[in-house]
Structures are given as structure tokens and as C-alpha cells.
Amino acid sequence: MNIFSDINAMITDMLGPFGGVMLIGLLGVLLILITLPTVMKRPDDPLDRLKAANRGQAPKAAGKAERLRAPSSKDKLEKFANFLEPQDAEEYSAAKLKLLQAGYKSKNSVRIFHFSQFALGILGLVLGGLYALLKMQQGDVTSQNMMIMLLGPGCVGYMLPKYWVTRRVAGRKEAIINGFPDSLDMMLVCVEAGQSLDQSILRVARELKSGFPDLALEFETVSQEMKAGKGKEAVLRDMSERCGVQDISSFTTVLIQSQQFGTSIAEALRVYAAEMRDKRVMRAEEAANKLPTKMTLATMMLTVPPLLMILIGPSIYGITQMMGTGN
């Protein structure tokens, strides 16, 4: 018992009154990190294979789990796929679509995204623990502050990739919206010059690459998929899903309907391009009308205090001087 008492006293002197709790927490995190590879590599349970066979499903291969896509031997995170990727097809498709809208087209994007969340969360916990140890050596720390210092950086690190992807999606959509009217005008010129729709899309992709790279990449993807033999309707619908912009969805609907009903593509593009130009002007006017409202608060904060000092300052100074003379 004396040995345990001496160890407890030494820990308390070094780390403060919560030193034992801190060491237990760090030991728990270390054990979790040690056991995670074992959990990720867990072999298939024979009972699970038997249940799948009874339900009429194909049994899994020995030592290999079912994947939503074909594995790649070059990917170092392949063995952790069951942990880093959603096993439900709908969740995987939703995560993949959001990353596509953010501009990440790699086949391992979902896996890398979840790995980034996990790694940054663990890094935040470690940094929070080190910071908490430093603060405990400097002075007394309450249990509430300790929990905030421990869990705060971990939560921030875990949510940081999600926040980054959300910002990327918003910025990419804005860039596509800004460049879409110009692309329609250029496509209309190409179609009226005698080029086919496929050639027009490829030419627009080349011309827009320097000014609007995100939109140019989408048009280039459409052109390559058409060359590969994919149906034009499916290609256009996939483009609208990847962009996630209402203007692109309406544009693809116009082209699909023009193809189905046999109407002129040039006439449809002319009408829709004029509509997009008017819509861009309306967006600019809306932003200009919002500007005075946004500037009101800043104008009041920067104008009213100096004005009060100029108007009231001399009177206050005179009153103080009179009061001083009277005394």
C-alpha cells in the first residue's frame, strides 16, 4: 500500500489533483488505438455467413468482406475499408455525391474523408490532453475546464473535414453559376456555326478552362462519357447531379426534351441563354440592393461615435472646467 500511496503522491505533485484521471484517460485512448487494427481486421463470423445463406444471399469469400466497389491493391487504406466506408449503399452514394459536388472525384474520396475525420479527431484529443497537462502544472483547473480542454480540440478536429467539404461545395456551386451564362453563349455560337452538340461541349470545355475550371471540367467529363458510348440522357443527368445547381438541372432538362421531341437545339439554347443572362443581371441587382443594408451597421458604428464626440465633447469639456473653477 505504501508503494501505491507514493506513486499517487508523485503523480499528484507532477500533474496536480487530476493527474490520475488524466493518466487513465490517456491510457484509454492508447488502448483504443492499439485495438482498432484488430477490430478492423476481424474475420467473418461463420454464423453471419450461415444467416446470409439462409436468406438467399451469396456467402462472402473466406477472409474477405463484401465491398461496395472493387478493391485496389495500391491503396494503403484498403484493409480499413469496413471501418472507413459506410456499408450501406445509400449512405455511401450520398457521401460520394457530396464529395463529387465538392470537386473530389477520386474513387477513394469517401475513405480518405472519413480517415481525415478520424485522424484529426485523435490528433485533437492528444493536443487537448497535452494542453490540459500544461495548464494543470501551472495552476488549479476545474473538472469542467478540463473536459472542455480535452474534448474541444477533438470535436473541432473531427468536424473540420466536414466544414471544409461544405465550404468547397458552396464555392464550387457559386463558380459554376457565375460561368454558366457565358458557357451557354459560347455553346450557342458553336451550334449555330454548324458543330454538333458533342463538339460544342468539348470546345466550350477547352475555352472555359482558364476562367472557370470547375465548369470546364464538368463539360469535359460529359464529352468523354459521350465518346465512351454512354447515353446522352444519362450523361446529362449525371452532370446535373454532380453540379447540384438548379440552372444546370434545367439546362439538362431542356436538352433532353429537345432531343426527345426533335426540336431545334439552337433555338432552345438561344432562349435559355437569354434567360440565364437576365437571371445573372437579377442576381447582380439583388446583391447591390443588399449592400446598403449590410453597410448600415458598419456606418453607424464608424460615424455616430465621432459625431457625438464632435457635438457633445466641447460641452462636456466646458462643464468640467466650470465645475473645477467653482471648487
Coordinates of C-alpha atoms in Angstrom, one line a residue:
M1 CA 0.0 0.0 0.0
N2 CA 2.9 2.4 0.7
I3 CA 4.1 1.9 -2.9
F4 CA 0.7 2.9 -4.3
S5 CA 0.5 5.8 -2.0
D6 CA 3.9 7.0 -3.0
I7 CA 3.0 6.7 -6.7
N8 CA -0.2 8.6 -6.2
A9 CA 1.6 11.3 -4.3
M10 CA 4.2 11.6 -7.1
I11 CA 1.5 11.8 -9.8
T12 CA -0.3 14.4 -7.8
D13 CA 2.8 16.5 -7.3
M14 CA 3.7 16.3 -11.0
L15 CA 0.3 16.7 -12.7
G16 CA -2.0 18.1 -10.0
P17 CA -5.1 16.7 -8.3
F18 CA -6.5 15.3 -11.5
G19 CA -3.3 13.6 -12.6
G20 CA -4.7 10.1 -12.0
V21 CA -7.7 10.9 -14.1
M22 CA -5.5 12.3 -16.9
L23 CA -3.3 9.2 -17.0
I24 CA -6.3 6.9 -17.0
G25 CA -7.8 8.8 -19.9
L26 CA -4.6 8.8 -21.9
L27 CA -4.2 5.1 -21.2
G28 CA -7.8 4.5 -22.5
V29 CA -7.0 6.4 -25.7
L30 CA -3.8 4.4 -26.2
L31 CA -5.7 1.1 -25.7
I32 CA -8.3 2.2 -28.2
L33 CA -5.6 2.9 -30.8
I34 CA -4.0 -0.4 -30.2
T35 CA -7.2 -2.4 -30.5
L36 CA -8.6 -0.6 -33.6
P37 CA -6.4 -2.5 -36.1
T38 CA -7.6 -5.8 -34.6
V39 CA -11.2 -4.8 -34.8
M40 CA -10.8 -3.6 -38.4
K41 CA -9.2 -6.9 -39.5
R42 CA -11.9 -9.0 -37.7
P43 CA -12.5 -12.1 -39.8
D44 CA -16.0 -13.1 -40.9
D45 CA -18.2 -14.8 -38.4
P46 CA -19.3 -18.3 -39.7
L47 CA -22.8 -17.6 -38.2
D48 CA -23.1 -14.5 -40.3
R49 CA -22.3 -16.4 -43.4
L50 CA -24.8 -19.1 -42.4
K51 CA -27.5 -16.4 -41.9
A52 CA -26.7 -14.8 -45.2
A53 CA -27.0 -18.2 -46.9
N54 CA -30.4 -18.9 -45.3
R55 CA -31.7 -15.5 -46.5
G56 CA -30.7 -16.5 -50.1
Q57 CA -27.7 -14.2 -50.3
A58 CA -24.4 -15.2 -51.7
P59 CA -21.9 -16.1 -48.9
K60 CA -18.8 -13.9 -48.6
A61 CA -15.5 -15.2 -49.7
A62 CA -13.3 -16.6 -46.9
G63 CA -11.3 -13.8 -45.3
K64 CA -12.8 -11.1 -47.5
A65 CA -15.7 -8.8 -46.7
E66 CA -18.2 -7.5 -49.3
R67 CA -17.3 -4.2 -50.7
L68 CA -19.4 -1.5 -52.4
R69 CA -16.7 -1.4 -55.1
A70 CA -13.7 -3.3 -56.3
P71 CA -10.6 -3.1 -54.1
S72 CA -7.4 -1.6 -55.2
S73 CA -4.0 -3.1 -54.2
K74 CA -2.3 0.3 -54.3
D75 CA -4.5 1.9 -51.7
K76 CA -2.9 1.7 -48.2
L77 CA -6.3 2.2 -46.5
E78 CA -7.9 -0.7 -48.3
K79 CA -7.6 -3.0 -45.3
F80 CA -9.5 -0.5 -43.2
A81 CA -12.4 -0.1 -45.7
N82 CA -15.0 -1.7 -43.5
F83 CA -14.3 0.9 -40.8
L84 CA -13.7 4.0 -43.0
E85 CA -16.6 3.5 -45.5
P86 CA -20.3 3.3 -45.0
Q87 CA -21.5 -0.3 -45.5
D88 CA -25.0 0.9 -46.6
A89 CA -25.2 1.6 -50.3
E90 CA -27.5 4.7 -49.9
E91 CA -25.1 6.3 -47.3
Y92 CA -22.1 5.6 -49.5
S93 CA -23.8 7.1 -52.5
A94 CA -24.8 10.2 -50.6
A95 CA -21.3 10.7 -49.2
K96 CA -19.8 10.1 -52.7
L97 CA -22.2 12.6 -54.3
K98 CA -21.4 15.3 -51.8
L99 CA -17.6 14.8 -52.4
L100 CA -18.2 14.9 -56.1
Q101 CA -20.1 18.2 -55.7
A102 CA -17.0 19.5 -53.8
G103 CA -14.8 18.5 -56.7
Y104 CA -13.2 15.4 -55.3
K105 CA -13.6 12.8 -58.0
S106 CA -11.2 10.1 -56.7
K107 CA -12.6 6.7 -56.2
N108 CA -11.2 6.7 -52.6
S109 CA -12.6 10.1 -51.7
V110 CA -15.1 8.7 -49.2
R111 CA -12.5 6.6 -47.5
I112 CA -10.0 9.5 -47.3
F113 CA -12.7 11.8 -46.0
H114 CA -13.6 9.5 -43.1
F115 CA -9.9 8.8 -42.4
S116 CA -9.3 12.6 -42.2
Q117 CA -12.1 12.9 -39.7
F118 CA -10.8 10.1 -37.5
A119 CA -7.1 11.2 -37.7
L120 CA -7.8 14.9 -36.9
G121 CA -10.2 13.9 -34.1
I122 CA -7.5 11.7 -32.5
L123 CA -4.9 14.5 -33.0
G124 CA -7.2 17.0 -31.4
L125 CA -7.7 14.7 -28.4
V126 CA -3.9 14.3 -28.0
L127 CA -3.2 18.0 -28.3
G128 CA -6.1 18.8 -25.9
G129 CA -4.6 16.3 -23.4
L130 CA -1.1 17.9 -23.6
Y131 CA -2.6 21.4 -23.2
A132 CA -4.6 20.2 -20.2
L133 CA -1.5 18.7 -18.6
L134 CA 0.4 22.0 -19.1
K135 CA -2.5 24.1 -17.5
M136 CA -2.6 21.7 -14.6
Q137 CA 1.1 22.2 -13.9
Q138 CA 0.6 26.0 -14.0
G139 CA -2.4 26.1 -11.6
D140 CA -5.7 24.6 -10.4
V141 CA -8.0 23.5 -13.2
T142 CA -11.7 22.7 -12.6
S143 CA -13.2 19.4 -13.9
Q144 CA -15.4 21.4 -16.4
N145 CA -12.5 23.3 -17.9
M146 CA -10.6 20.0 -18.1
M147 CA -13.3 18.4 -20.1
I148 CA -13.5 21.4 -22.4
M149 CA -9.8 21.3 -23.0
L150 CA -9.8 17.6 -23.7
L151 CA -12.9 17.2 -25.8
G152 CA -13.0 20.6 -27.5
P153 CA -10.0 20.1 -29.8
G154 CA -11.1 16.6 -30.6
C155 CA -14.6 17.7 -31.7
V156 CA -13.1 20.6 -33.7
G157 CA -10.7 18.2 -35.5
Y158 CA -13.5 15.7 -36.2
M159 CA -15.8 18.4 -37.7
L160 CA -13.1 20.3 -39.7
P161 CA -13.2 18.0 -42.8
K162 CA -17.0 18.2 -42.9
Y163 CA -16.8 22.0 -42.7
W164 CA -14.1 22.1 -45.4
V165 CA -16.2 20.0 -47.8
T166 CA -19.3 22.1 -47.2
R167 CA -17.4 25.3 -48.0
R168 CA -15.9 23.7 -51.1
V169 CA -19.4 22.6 -52.3
A170 CA -20.7 26.2 -51.8
G171 CA -17.8 27.8 -53.5
R172 CA -17.9 25.3 -56.5
K173 CA -21.6 25.9 -57.0
E174 CA -21.1 29.7 -57.0
A175 CA -18.3 29.4 -59.5
I176 CA -20.4 27.2 -61.8
I177 CA -23.4 29.6 -61.6
N178 CA -21.1 32.6 -62.5
G179 CA -19.7 30.9 -65.5
F180 CA -22.7 29.1 -66.8
P181 CA -24.3 32.0 -68.9
D182 CA -21.0 32.6 -70.8
S183 CA -20.8 28.9 -71.5
L184 CA -24.3 28.9 -72.9
D185 CA -23.5 31.8 -75.2
M186 CA -20.4 30.1 -76.4
M187 CA -22.2 26.8 -77.0
L188 CA -24.9 28.6 -79.0
V189 CA -22.3 30.2 -81.2
C190 CA -20.7 26.7 -81.8
V191 CA -24.1 25.1 -82.6
E192 CA -25.1 27.9 -85.0
A193 CA -21.7 27.6 -86.7
G194 CA -22.5 24.0 -87.7
Q195 CA -20.9 22.0 -85.0
S196 CA -22.7 19.1 -83.2
L197 CA -23.7 19.2 -79.6
D198 CA -20.8 16.9 -78.6
Q199 CA -18.2 19.1 -80.5
S200 CA -19.7 22.2 -79.0
I201 CA -19.4 20.9 -75.4
L202 CA -15.8 19.9 -76.0
R203 CA -15.0 23.3 -77.5
V204 CA -16.7 25.1 -74.6
A205 CA -14.7 23.0 -72.1
R206 CA -11.4 24.0 -73.8
E207 CA -12.3 27.7 -73.9
L208 CA -13.5 27.9 -70.3
K209 CA -10.6 26.0 -68.7
S210 CA -8.7 29.2 -67.8
G211 CA -11.6 31.3 -66.5
F212 CA -14.0 28.7 -65.0
P213 CA -12.1 25.4 -64.4
D214 CA -14.8 23.7 -62.4
L215 CA -17.5 24.2 -65.1
A216 CA -14.9 23.3 -67.8
L217 CA -14.1 20.0 -66.0
E218 CA -17.8 19.1 -65.9
F219 CA -18.2 19.7 -69.7
E220 CA -15.1 17.8 -70.4
T221 CA -16.4 14.9 -68.3
V222 CA -19.6 15.0 -70.3
S223 CA -17.7 14.9 -73.6
Q224 CA -15.5 12.0 -72.5
E225 CA -18.5 9.9 -71.3
M226 CA -20.3 10.6 -74.6
K227 CA -17.2 9.4 -76.5
A228 CA -17.2 6.3 -74.4
G229 CA -20.6 5.4 -75.6
K230 CA -22.8 6.3 -72.6
G231 CA -26.3 7.5 -73.4
K232 CA -26.6 11.3 -73.8
E233 CA -29.6 11.5 -71.4
A234 CA -27.8 9.6 -68.7
V235 CA -24.7 11.7 -69.1
L236 CA -26.6 15.0 -68.8
R237 CA -28.5 13.8 -65.7
D238 CA -25.2 12.7 -64.1
M239 CA -23.8 16.2 -64.8
S240 CA -26.8 17.9 -63.1
E241 CA -26.3 15.6 -60.0
R242 CA -22.5 16.3 -59.8
C243 CA -23.0 20.1 -60.1
G244 CA -26.0 20.3 -57.7
V245 CA -27.1 23.6 -59.3
Q246 CA -30.7 24.3 -60.4
D247 CA -29.6 26.1 -63.6
I248 CA -27.7 23.1 -64.7
S249 CA -30.6 20.8 -63.9
S250 CA -32.9 23.0 -66.0
F251 CA -30.4 23.1 -68.8
T252 CA -30.1 19.3 -69.0
T253 CA -33.9 19.0 -68.9
V254 CA -34.1 21.4 -71.9
L255 CA -31.5 19.4 -73.9
I256 CA -33.2 16.1 -73.1
Q257 CA -36.6 17.4 -74.1
S258 CA -35.2 18.9 -77.2
Q259 CA -33.7 15.6 -78.2
Q260 CA -36.9 13.6 -77.4
F261 CA -39.3 15.9 -79.2
G262 CA -37.0 16.6 -82.2
T263 CA -36.9 20.4 -81.8
S264 CA -34.0 22.6 -82.7
I265 CA -31.2 22.6 -80.2
A266 CA -30.0 26.0 -81.3
E267 CA -33.4 27.6 -80.7
A268 CA -33.6 26.0 -77.2
L269 CA -30.1 27.2 -76.4
R270 CA -30.9 30.7 -77.6
V271 CA -34.0 31.1 -75.4
Y272 CA -32.3 29.5 -72.4
A273 CA -29.1 31.6 -72.8
A274 CA -31.2 34.8 -72.9
E275 CA -33.0 33.7 -69.7
M276 CA -29.7 32.9 -68.0
R277 CA -28.3 36.4 -68.9
D278 CA -31.4 38.0 -67.4
K279 CA -31.0 35.9 -64.3
R280 CA -27.4 36.9 -63.9
V281 CA -28.4 40.6 -64.1
M282 CA -31.1 40.0 -61.5
R283 CA -28.6 38.3 -59.2
A284 CA -26.3 41.3 -59.5
E285 CA -29.1 43.8 -58.8
E286 CA -30.1 41.7 -55.8
A287 CA -26.6 41.8 -54.4
A288 CA -26.4 45.5 -55.0
N289 CA -29.7 46.1 -53.1
K290 CA -28.5 44.1 -50.2
L291 CA -25.3 46.1 -49.9
P292 CA -26.8 49.3 -48.2
T293 CA -28.5 47.1 -45.5
K294 CA -25.2 45.3 -44.8
M295 CA -23.4 48.6 -44.6
T296 CA -25.9 50.2 -42.2
L297 CA -24.4 48.7 -39.0
A298 CA -20.8 49.5 -40.0
T299 CA -21.8 53.0 -41.0
M300 CA -23.5 53.6 -37.6
M301 CA -20.5 52.2 -35.7
L302 CA -18.0 54.3 -37.5
T303 CA -20.0 57.5 -37.9
V304 CA -22.1 58.0 -34.8
P305 CA -19.3 57.9 -32.1
P306 CA -17.1 60.6 -33.8
L307 CA -20.2 62.7 -34.4
L308 CA -21.2 62.5 -30.8
M309 CA -17.6 63.4 -29.7
I310 CA -17.6 66.4 -32.0
L311 CA -21.1 67.7 -30.9
I312 CA -21.1 66.8 -27.2
G313 CA -17.3 66.9 -26.5
P314 CA -16.9 70.7 -26.2
S315 CA -19.9 71.0 -23.9
I316 CA -18.7 68.3 -21.6
Y317 CA -15.3 69.9 -21.5
G318 CA -16.8 73.3 -20.7
I319 CA -18.9 71.8 -17.9
T320 CA -16.0 70.1 -16.3
Q321 CA -13.9 73.3 -16.5
M322 CA -16.8 75.3 -14.8
M323 CA -17.1 72.7 -12.0
G324 CA -13.3 72.8 -11.5
T325 CA -13.3 76.6 -11.2
G326 CA -16.3 76.6 -8.8
N327 CA -14.4 74.3 -6.5

